[in-house]
């Protein structure tokens, strides 16, 4: 069977590559939108405890909705394909990003913020130069968790005829016992897993780069 | 003396709190002085400090710096003109020492070469070797080093006014003592106008030219020099806050000097080592103990008067004892401690200058005289409460 699977990959290389890339695009678009919304909500609700509680509760509730149900319920509103796929994935992706952004910003030492204000940074400068860089490592962890989750949830989007590798899993499972059905499912699953690993590695590299850049600055001195 | 900072009838009431945090406060800080705001926590001293750089906005009243009403200035610009040091320094943990120090000059858009020069100059000023510390992260520094960087950051744009909020509060006592002395020495060179918040009476006595003691109801109970605060507390509250230990605290405020303050200085007789003993007998009509020094005037040993009967050799051949040295300018409290721990009936220490040359002597009688002349009420000297 192993050889068969290998042959399957070779024979369908072009299709599989295209599906994988589409899957990646779905994930990246969803995570990007979720990061934008989540970070914005976290910043907006920073000094408003009630707004913050509402945001956290709503996004937690999103997470508890069973995936099949959520995708299905979106069909009457958004039809099939990209619309419900991205919407549902963004809804799932929000919580870890919102949560970690809040945790990251809360974790900044208030004395450091006080000192920054006290020596004459404007509120925007305090946020951009002090709070955001210090919250970033925690925020990045949220983004990595979200990305892995989204890679796997995106496969279920095939239920609403969504793009990506999910289609192969669904069709393969529906004709299990048929010729090459197992290979079809296995190949798609392996690619989903590989995609998850690659995206996570890329985010880790991003983390290293954003940390490493600081190191490089530091070697060059003050005015860099 | 010109006034640098004026607080004119300042009050601060936080919404939802019954009592004002600061109430009708009037205060003038002279140019070049260190004014300490001293009081228990919650007395409004930090609020007062933070109203000067408008981290806290007064509910009523005006604050003038250099004659300008601070409420008419842009807040961020005002703050960039005022140095600010807080407990544990508040350094940016993601930026290097140099970047931290360069913060305000960068905000003020200095040229990068000028900033680099200034950073190195400031690191030297706070005794951190630029090449070694410039590129360190704050997490790679000790608490004392972080606080030095905090001071350097506050001085970066050469502000006239520096606000310090418990700057040495997070340090162990030994490091705190070092930083206090260093800062005093630095202040002797730079003559900034400093407002310094602390709850530590000893720190206040040491750092302040004047001390404002805050009462529990957010008003100033007494504003006076350290010596006046100890010797003439204005109210039982101040007396209680300053605490007992009056005599030792007064000594702590006095410096060792080789002048009329220590009459023993006039009686000391020095002889360079190698001098033949018979020459000394001729020179001095009355036989006293003699301090043998090296050729640069640094003390080597005491030779007792009795030993001088042996006229055969030089002073270096005679038996003697190692003298205890006290540097001029150190506190009388330390000197008294050294004298008390010396053996013998009439302990005597040698006062030396910064190069280690003999300039005088100090005995317990001198210390007692200094206390008597300081104005400490005699009753306190005897039956001191603990």
XYZ file of C-alpha atoms in Angstrom:
610
model
C 0.000 0.000 0.000
C 2.899 2.271 0.821
C 4.100 2.020 -2.737
C 0.553 2.653 -3.936
C 0.340 5.797 -1.842
C 3.670 6.942 -3.252
C 2.410 6.277 -6.780
C -0.792 8.143 -5.930
C 1.221 11.204 -4.901
C 3.265 11.066 -8.093
C 0.303 10.588 -10.376
C -1.720 13.418 -8.774
C 1.165 15.741 -7.947
C -0.195 18.759 -9.829
C -3.701 18.482 -8.401
C -2.491 17.843 -4.872
C -0.066 20.753 -5.002
C -2.833 23.059 -6.172
C -5.209 21.840 -3.449
C -2.526 22.282 -0.816
C -1.764 25.814 -1.969
C -5.486 26.661 -1.963
C -5.745 25.195 1.540
C -2.815 27.355 2.626
C -4.437 30.449 1.138
C -7.695 29.706 3.003
C -5.754 29.370 6.258
C -3.607 32.467 5.736
C -6.564 34.653 4.727
C -8.654 33.474 7.696
C -5.844 33.915 10.216
C -4.967 37.326 8.790
C -8.551 38.520 9.156
C -8.794 37.007 12.650
C -5.521 38.683 13.723
C -6.781 42.035 12.460
C -10.128 41.710 14.207
C -8.781 40.063 17.357
C -5.950 42.542 17.927
C -8.281 45.452 17.179
C -10.854 44.126 19.662
C -8.161 43.558 22.277
C -6.827 47.095 21.911
C -10.281 48.638 21.775
C -11.454 46.841 24.921
C -8.244 47.423 26.869
C -9.593 49.822 29.453
C -13.228 48.754 29.147
C -13.654 45.704 31.353
C -17.242 45.064 30.320
C -16.595 45.310 26.595
C -13.653 42.991 27.088
C -15.793 40.445 28.941
C -18.379 40.534 26.147
C -15.686 40.048 23.484
C -14.159 37.083 25.318
C -17.555 35.474 25.962
C -18.713 35.860 22.378
C -15.518 34.415 20.906
C -15.542 31.563 23.449
C -19.105 30.771 22.396
C -18.016 30.657 18.742
C -15.503 27.993 19.667
C -18.069 25.738 21.269
C -20.294 25.547 18.166
C -19.709 22.180 16.465
C -17.867 22.726 13.197
C -20.317 20.888 10.922
C -23.217 22.853 12.413
C -21.512 26.206 12.020
C -20.556 25.604 8.392
C -24.072 24.308 7.668
C -25.829 27.203 9.391
C -23.858 29.674 7.306
C -25.120 28.226 3.983
C -28.484 30.069 4.062
C -26.662 33.315 4.795
C -23.579 33.061 2.603
C -24.162 30.216 0.197
C -21.369 27.747 -0.608
C -17.606 28.004 -1.200
C -15.242 30.697 0.071
C -17.855 32.826 1.889
C -18.966 30.428 4.646
C -15.490 28.823 4.778
C -13.596 31.992 5.636
C -16.375 33.266 7.926
C -16.510 30.103 10.015
C -12.713 29.785 10.211
C -12.353 33.414 11.328
C -14.971 32.841 14.033
C -12.988 29.883 15.359
C -9.662 31.678 15.094
C -10.624 34.749 17.110
C -10.445 33.452 20.669
C -6.755 32.471 20.954
C -5.679 35.693 19.267
C -7.931 37.942 21.335
C -7.039 36.105 24.512
C -3.289 36.173 23.984
C -3.236 39.777 22.828
C -5.069 40.779 26.004
C -2.753 38.622 28.120
C 0.311 40.038 26.357
C -0.746 43.654 26.830
C -1.777 43.043 30.432
C 1.572 41.412 31.089
C 3.525 44.601 30.351
C 4.980 45.926 33.612
C 2.894 48.997 34.545
C 6.044 50.695 35.834
C 7.605 50.428 32.393
C 4.525 52.079 30.890
C 4.623 54.748 33.606
C 8.270 55.447 32.902
C 7.572 55.663 29.167
C 4.796 58.203 29.731
C 6.863 60.044 32.303
C 9.815 60.657 30.006
C 7.581 62.053 27.302
C 6.409 59.354 24.899
C 2.988 60.105 23.395
C 0.249 57.520 24.061
C 0.676 56.177 20.515
C 4.448 55.930 21.013
C 3.979 54.145 24.334
C 1.770 51.612 22.577
C 3.893 51.104 19.479
C 7.352 51.275 21.021
C 6.740 49.690 24.409
C 3.490 47.799 24.847
C 3.214 46.126 21.464
C 6.816 44.849 21.275
C 6.586 43.527 24.826
C 3.226 41.821 24.183
C 4.373 40.396 20.847
C 5.884 37.074 22.044
C 2.625 36.167 23.800
C 0.566 37.330 20.827
C 2.662 35.171 18.513
C 1.873 32.075 20.563
C -1.829 32.821 20.066
C -1.292 33.179 16.338
C 0.557 29.850 16.158
C -2.188 28.015 18.060
C -4.838 29.599 15.850
C -2.966 28.718 12.669
C -2.675 25.034 13.573
C -6.358 24.912 14.512
C -7.362 26.605 11.285
C -5.299 24.246 9.114
C -7.271 21.333 10.514
C -10.711 23.021 10.637
C -10.299 24.217 7.050
C -10.613 20.580 5.915
C -14.172 20.481 7.259
C -15.027 23.414 4.994
C -15.441 20.847 2.219
C -18.845 20.284 3.799
C -19.925 23.632 2.361
C -18.033 22.959 -0.839
C -15.144 25.028 0.467
C -11.735 25.116 -1.211
C -8.724 23.083 -0.091
C -7.750 19.516 0.790
C -10.980 18.760 2.667
C -12.727 17.787 -0.572
C -10.441 14.780 -1.096
C -10.997 13.620 2.482
C -14.759 13.848 2.178
C -15.020 12.130 -1.225
C -12.500 9.489 -0.227
C -14.390 8.680 2.972
C -17.727 8.583 1.165
C -16.500 5.861 -1.189
C -14.360 3.941 1.287
C -13.681 0.426 0.042
C -13.577 1.750 -3.520
C -10.400 1.783 -5.604
C -7.797 4.208 -4.248
C -10.224 5.651 -1.670
C -7.871 5.091 1.262
C -4.970 6.625 -0.664
C -7.064 9.671 -1.497
C -7.925 10.239 2.174
C -4.423 9.481 3.454
C -2.741 11.737 0.945
C -4.987 14.672 1.854
C -4.529 14.090 5.586
C -0.752 13.887 5.245
C -0.699 17.120 3.282
C -2.889 18.861 5.883
C -0.463 17.782 8.603
C 2.566 18.826 6.566
C 0.985 22.202 5.836
C 0.372 22.710 9.558
C 3.991 21.886 10.373
C 5.335 24.184 7.646
C 3.153 27.143 8.612
C 4.075 26.714 12.276
C 7.759 26.598 11.383
C 7.378 29.783 9.353
C 5.758 31.505 12.331
C 8.577 30.300 14.575
C 11.082 31.762 12.135
C 9.107 35.009 12.180
C 9.344 34.971 15.959
C 13.089 34.400 15.817
C 13.497 37.163 13.279
C 11.535 39.667 15.321
C 13.547 38.661 18.397
C 16.814 38.405 16.493
C 16.443 41.818 14.956
C 16.564 43.299 18.418
C 19.817 41.467 19.049
C 21.302 42.811 15.849
C 20.303 46.364 16.737
C 21.838 45.949 20.095
C 25.190 45.015 18.612
C 25.237 48.044 16.398
C 24.511 50.498 19.179
C 22.153 53.226 20.170
C 21.321 55.141 17.092
C 20.291 52.256 14.845
C 18.727 81.594 45.012
C 16.112 81.523 42.316
C 13.002 79.431 42.392
C 12.850 76.630 39.839
C 9.543 74.957 40.652
C 6.536 76.561 42.295
C 3.488 74.613 43.415
C 0.759 77.157 43.946
C -2.190 75.993 46.032
C -2.275 72.544 44.434
C -5.051 70.083 45.231
C -5.806 66.680 43.803
C -9.002 64.844 44.471
C -9.590 61.535 42.757
C -13.181 60.864 41.748
C -14.873 58.503 44.154
C -12.461 59.110 47.010
C -13.660 61.023 50.034
C -10.379 62.675 51.007
C -8.218 64.621 48.593
C -4.886 62.972 47.808
C -3.199 66.362 48.042
C -4.749 69.397 49.632
C -3.905 73.100 49.081
C -0.213 72.430 48.790
C 2.251 75.285 48.409
C 5.866 74.491 47.755
C 8.871 76.172 46.199
C 11.919 74.315 44.994
C 15.074 76.364 44.618
C 17.307 76.007 41.586
C 20.023 73.428 42.216
C 18.644 72.029 45.451
C 17.468 68.540 46.274
C 14.081 68.714 47.914
C 12.922 65.475 49.501
C 9.234 64.682 49.880
C 9.104 62.399 52.900
C 6.126 60.645 54.391
C 4.299 57.369 54.920
C 2.657 55.651 51.957
C -0.606 57.257 50.911
C 0.416 60.687 52.127
C 0.326 62.227 48.657
C 4.058 62.603 48.101
C 4.112 60.568 44.882
C 0.941 62.299 43.658
C 2.654 65.623 44.300
C 5.700 64.525 42.332
C 3.595 63.250 39.445
C 1.709 66.509 39.234
C 4.978 68.265 38.422
C 5.359 66.344 35.144
C 1.588 66.106 34.757
C 1.371 62.323 34.953
C -1.352 63.422 37.335
C -3.403 66.505 36.523
C -4.095 68.741 39.535
C -7.759 69.311 40.337
C -6.937 72.915 41.175
C -3.928 75.169 41.480
C -0.964 75.936 39.239
C 2.538 74.609 38.855
C 5.315 76.769 37.438
C 8.660 75.507 36.225
C 11.215 78.198 35.404
C 8.393 80.705 35.524
C 6.242 78.921 32.950
C 2.838 77.588 33.932
C 3.028 73.882 33.103
C -0.651 73.703 32.163
C 0.070 75.924 29.158
C 2.739 73.558 27.807
C 2.263 70.441 25.721
C 2.424 67.508 28.133
C 4.890 65.374 26.163
C 7.180 68.360 25.570
C 7.071 69.273 29.247
C 8.014 65.703 30.206
C 10.912 65.589 27.760
C 12.372 68.581 29.595
C 12.150 66.840 32.974
C 14.229 63.844 34.013
C 12.205 61.061 35.594
C 13.537 58.125 37.620
C 11.328 55.551 39.315
C 11.818 52.555 41.564
C 13.551 49.667 39.794
C 14.274 52.151 36.976
C 11.359 51.201 34.684
C 13.774 50.441 31.851
C 12.373 49.146 28.579
C 13.207 45.442 28.807
C 13.255 44.941 25.030
C 15.740 47.713 24.351
C 19.463 47.842 25.067
C 21.046 50.040 27.693
C 22.108 52.496 24.979
C 18.666 52.547 23.382
C 17.067 53.121 26.764
C 19.333 56.055 27.505
C 18.832 57.436 23.987
C 15.030 57.516 24.274
C 14.516 61.204 24.980
C 17.297 62.483 22.681
C 15.694 60.423 19.907
C 12.282 61.905 20.668
C 13.949 65.310 20.465
C 15.398 64.290 17.068
C 19.060 64.693 17.915
C 21.654 63.657 15.307
C 22.655 60.018 15.759
C 26.361 60.818 16.304
C 25.445 63.287 19.023
C 23.216 60.675 20.672
C 25.965 58.046 20.599
C 28.439 60.470 22.155
C 25.946 61.477 24.813
C 25.153 57.851 25.681
C 28.825 57.050 26.247
C 29.322 60.219 28.259
C 26.349 59.352 30.491
C 27.490 55.753 30.985
C 30.864 57.074 32.158
C 29.052 59.494 34.431
C 27.163 56.676 36.196
C 30.294 54.484 36.339
C 29.354 51.875 33.746
C 32.068 51.218 31.150
C 30.431 52.133 27.817
C 32.099 49.360 25.823
C 30.940 46.756 28.278
C 27.419 47.948 29.015
C 26.221 49.866 25.943
C 24.739 46.828 24.235
C 23.489 44.876 27.218
C 19.821 44.204 27.731
C 18.353 45.389 31.064
C 17.850 41.757 32.091
C 21.619 41.299 31.930
C 22.217 43.944 34.601
C 22.093 43.870 38.392
C 19.503 45.964 40.218
C 22.065 48.628 41.019
C 23.274 48.777 37.421
C 19.700 49.065 36.152
C 19.145 51.980 38.487
C 22.318 53.665 37.207
C 21.001 53.295 33.661
C 17.703 54.762 34.865
C 19.563 57.804 36.182
C 21.527 58.089 32.931
C 18.290 57.953 30.942
C 16.836 60.741 33.072
C 19.920 62.906 32.492
C 20.111 62.203 28.750
C 18.716 65.461 27.411
C 20.361 67.476 30.207
C 17.120 68.545 31.905
C 17.157 71.271 34.557
C 14.727 69.362 36.738
C 14.829 65.706 37.774
C 11.997 63.907 39.523
C 12.951 60.778 41.464
C 10.301 58.508 42.934
C 11.867 56.114 45.455
C 14.736 55.618 43.002
C 16.799 53.396 45.279
C 13.863 51.712 46.997
C 14.235 48.313 45.359
C 17.931 47.892 46.156
C 19.651 46.064 48.982
C 20.991 48.378 51.709
C 24.622 48.180 50.617
C 23.934 48.927 46.952
C 21.516 51.658 48.004
C 24.235 53.287 50.105
C 26.695 53.155 47.185
C 24.212 54.676 44.765
C 23.249 57.375 47.234
C 26.866 58.468 47.669
C 27.499 58.304 43.947
C 24.415 60.328 43.229
C 25.418 62.942 45.792
C 28.820 63.234 44.144
C 27.198 63.479 40.718
C 24.798 66.154 41.930
C 27.812 68.149 43.185
C 28.943 68.325 39.555
C 25.675 68.796 37.710
C 23.628 70.914 40.159
C 20.209 69.820 38.961
C 17.004 70.794 40.670
C 15.803 67.526 42.155
C 12.524 66.514 43.736
C 13.050 63.203 45.497
C 10.306 61.050 46.989
C 11.100 58.567 49.743
C 9.580 57.051 52.860
C 13.011 56.298 54.320
C 14.040 58.917 56.870
C 17.736 58.056 56.644
C 17.689 58.388 52.873
C 15.878 61.713 53.217
C 18.428 63.052 55.706
C 21.245 61.955 53.457
C 19.971 63.123 50.075
C 18.013 66.252 50.913
C 19.111 69.849 51.099
C 15.631 70.398 52.459
C 12.979 67.906 53.454
C 9.216 68.321 53.294
C 7.574 65.986 55.794
C 4.067 65.044 54.700
C 1.454 64.462 57.368
C -1.245 61.814 57.172
C -3.774 64.404 55.966
C -1.728 65.216 52.855
C -0.350 68.499 54.092
C 3.240 69.441 54.780
C 3.986 69.248 58.504
C 7.451 70.718 58.275
C 9.754 71.924 55.537
C 13.290 72.302 56.786
C 16.914 71.332 56.500
C 17.811 67.837 57.717
C 19.604 69.231 60.778
C 16.654 71.420 61.768
C 14.267 68.530 61.247
C 16.169 66.419 63.762
C 17.028 69.064 66.278
C 13.812 71.093 66.097
C 10.875 68.982 64.931
C 7.854 71.236 64.434
C 5.259 68.826 65.786
C 4.958 65.553 67.699
C 4.078 63.928 64.362
C 7.396 64.965 62.814
C 9.284 64.019 65.955
C 7.690 60.613 65.865
C 8.315 60.155 62.154
C 11.934 61.206 62.382
C 12.183 58.798 65.291
C 14.694 58.603 68.113
C 18.371 58.029 67.565
C 18.767 61.801 67.410
C 22.407 61.931 68.382
C 23.561 59.357 65.872
C 21.487 60.982 63.119
C 22.998 64.371 63.861
C 26.434 62.776 63.639
C 25.377 61.215 60.373
C 24.783 64.675 58.958
C 28.164 66.053 60.052
C 31.303 65.616 58.024
C 34.695 64.905 59.475
C 36.867 67.992 59.045
C 40.370 68.761 60.248
C 39.617 72.245 61.551
C 38.268 73.794 64.757
C 35.609 71.068 64.751
C 38.290 68.596 65.838
C 40.683 70.461 68.167
C 42.847 67.369 68.419
C 44.047 68.167 64.912
C 46.117 71.039 66.272
C 47.915 68.746 68.721
C 49.041 66.096 66.307
C 52.782 65.889 65.691
C 54.046 64.157 62.581
C 57.524 63.031 61.757
C 58.747 61.559 58.514
C 60.054 58.037 58.775
C 63.822 57.760 58.978
C 64.183 60.859 61.132
C 66.798 60.289 63.887
C 65.123 60.081 67.273
C 67.391 62.616 68.955
C 66.252 65.330 66.541
C 62.660 64.880 67.688
C 63.584 65.307 71.354
C 65.155 68.616 70.520
C 62.313 69.817 68.289
C 59.490 69.086 70.706
C 59.843 70.540 74.175
C 56.954 68.508 75.552
C 57.080 64.802 74.768
C 53.988 63.604 72.935
C 52.974 60.571 70.919
C 54.282 60.951 67.439
C 52.754 59.965 64.129
C 55.310 58.597 61.713
C 54.502 59.238 58.065
C 56.074 58.237 54.805
C 57.753 60.783 52.529
C 54.375 61.818 51.059
C 52.775 62.488 54.407
C 50.746 59.290 54.629
C 50.474 57.851 58.160
C 52.515 54.738 58.953
C 52.326 54.272 62.722
C 51.979 55.886 66.104
C 55.041 55.958 68.290
C 54.201 56.453 71.954
C 55.964 59.189 73.895
C 57.525 56.638 76.294
C 59.295 54.852 73.459
C 61.088 58.057 72.482
C 63.568 57.633 75.369
C 65.643 55.454 73.114
C 67.783 58.038 71.311
C 70.052 55.680 69.438
C 68.325 55.150 66.110
C 65.619 56.667 63.904
C 61.863 56.738 64.541
C 61.442 53.801 62.225
C 63.295 51.562 64.729
C 60.884 52.332 67.573
C 57.898 50.156 68.454
C 54.511 51.549 67.445
C 50.931 50.816 66.491
C 49.076 51.063 63.212
C 46.914 54.215 63.062
C 43.217 54.116 62.175
C 42.523 56.451 59.240
C 39.352 58.407 58.538
C 38.956 60.303 55.291
C 37.903 63.912 55.615
C 34.354 64.308 54.375
C 33.119 60.969 55.671
C 30.336 61.184 58.214
C 31.000 61.780 61.910
C 28.751 58.814 62.552
C 31.159 56.454 60.824
C 34.076 58.157 62.566
C 32.434 57.797 65.970
C 31.797 54.122 65.236
C 35.455 53.625 64.349
C 36.636 55.415 67.505
C 34.328 53.437 69.767
C 35.602 50.153 68.411
C 39.245 51.036 69.036
C 41.039 49.682 72.100
C 42.626 51.890 74.721
C 41.462 54.662 76.990
C 41.859 57.568 74.622
C 41.145 56.317 71.116
C 42.425 58.594 68.434
C 41.982 58.380 64.660
C 43.991 60.110 61.980
C 42.127 62.346 59.530
C 43.545 62.021 56.039
C 42.756 63.861 52.821
C 41.694 62.100 49.649
C 45.321 61.323 48.785
C 45.793 59.678 52.161
C 47.945 62.463 53.654
C 47.604 63.312 57.326
C 45.652 66.505 57.917
C 44.458 66.070 61.467
C 43.244 63.815 64.237
C 39.932 62.988 65.844
C 39.162 61.817 69.377
C 35.945 60.971 71.198
C 36.214 64.319 72.982
C 36.010 66.019 69.572
C 32.894 64.011 68.725
C 31.275 64.980 72.013
C 32.062 68.629 71.434
C 30.536 68.466 67.954
C 27.336 66.973 69.351
C 27.139 69.643 72.027
C 27.540 72.380 69.440
C 24.995 70.906 67.028
C 22.008 72.019 69.064
C 20.640 68.629 70.032
C 18.730 69.216 73.286
C 20.997 67.901 76.072
C 18.166 65.919 77.648
C 17.929 63.872 74.503
C 21.602 63.071 74.695
C 21.210 61.379 78.013
C 17.955 59.540 78.368
C 17.230 58.760 74.781
C 14.077 56.830 74.046
C 14.467 53.738 71.973
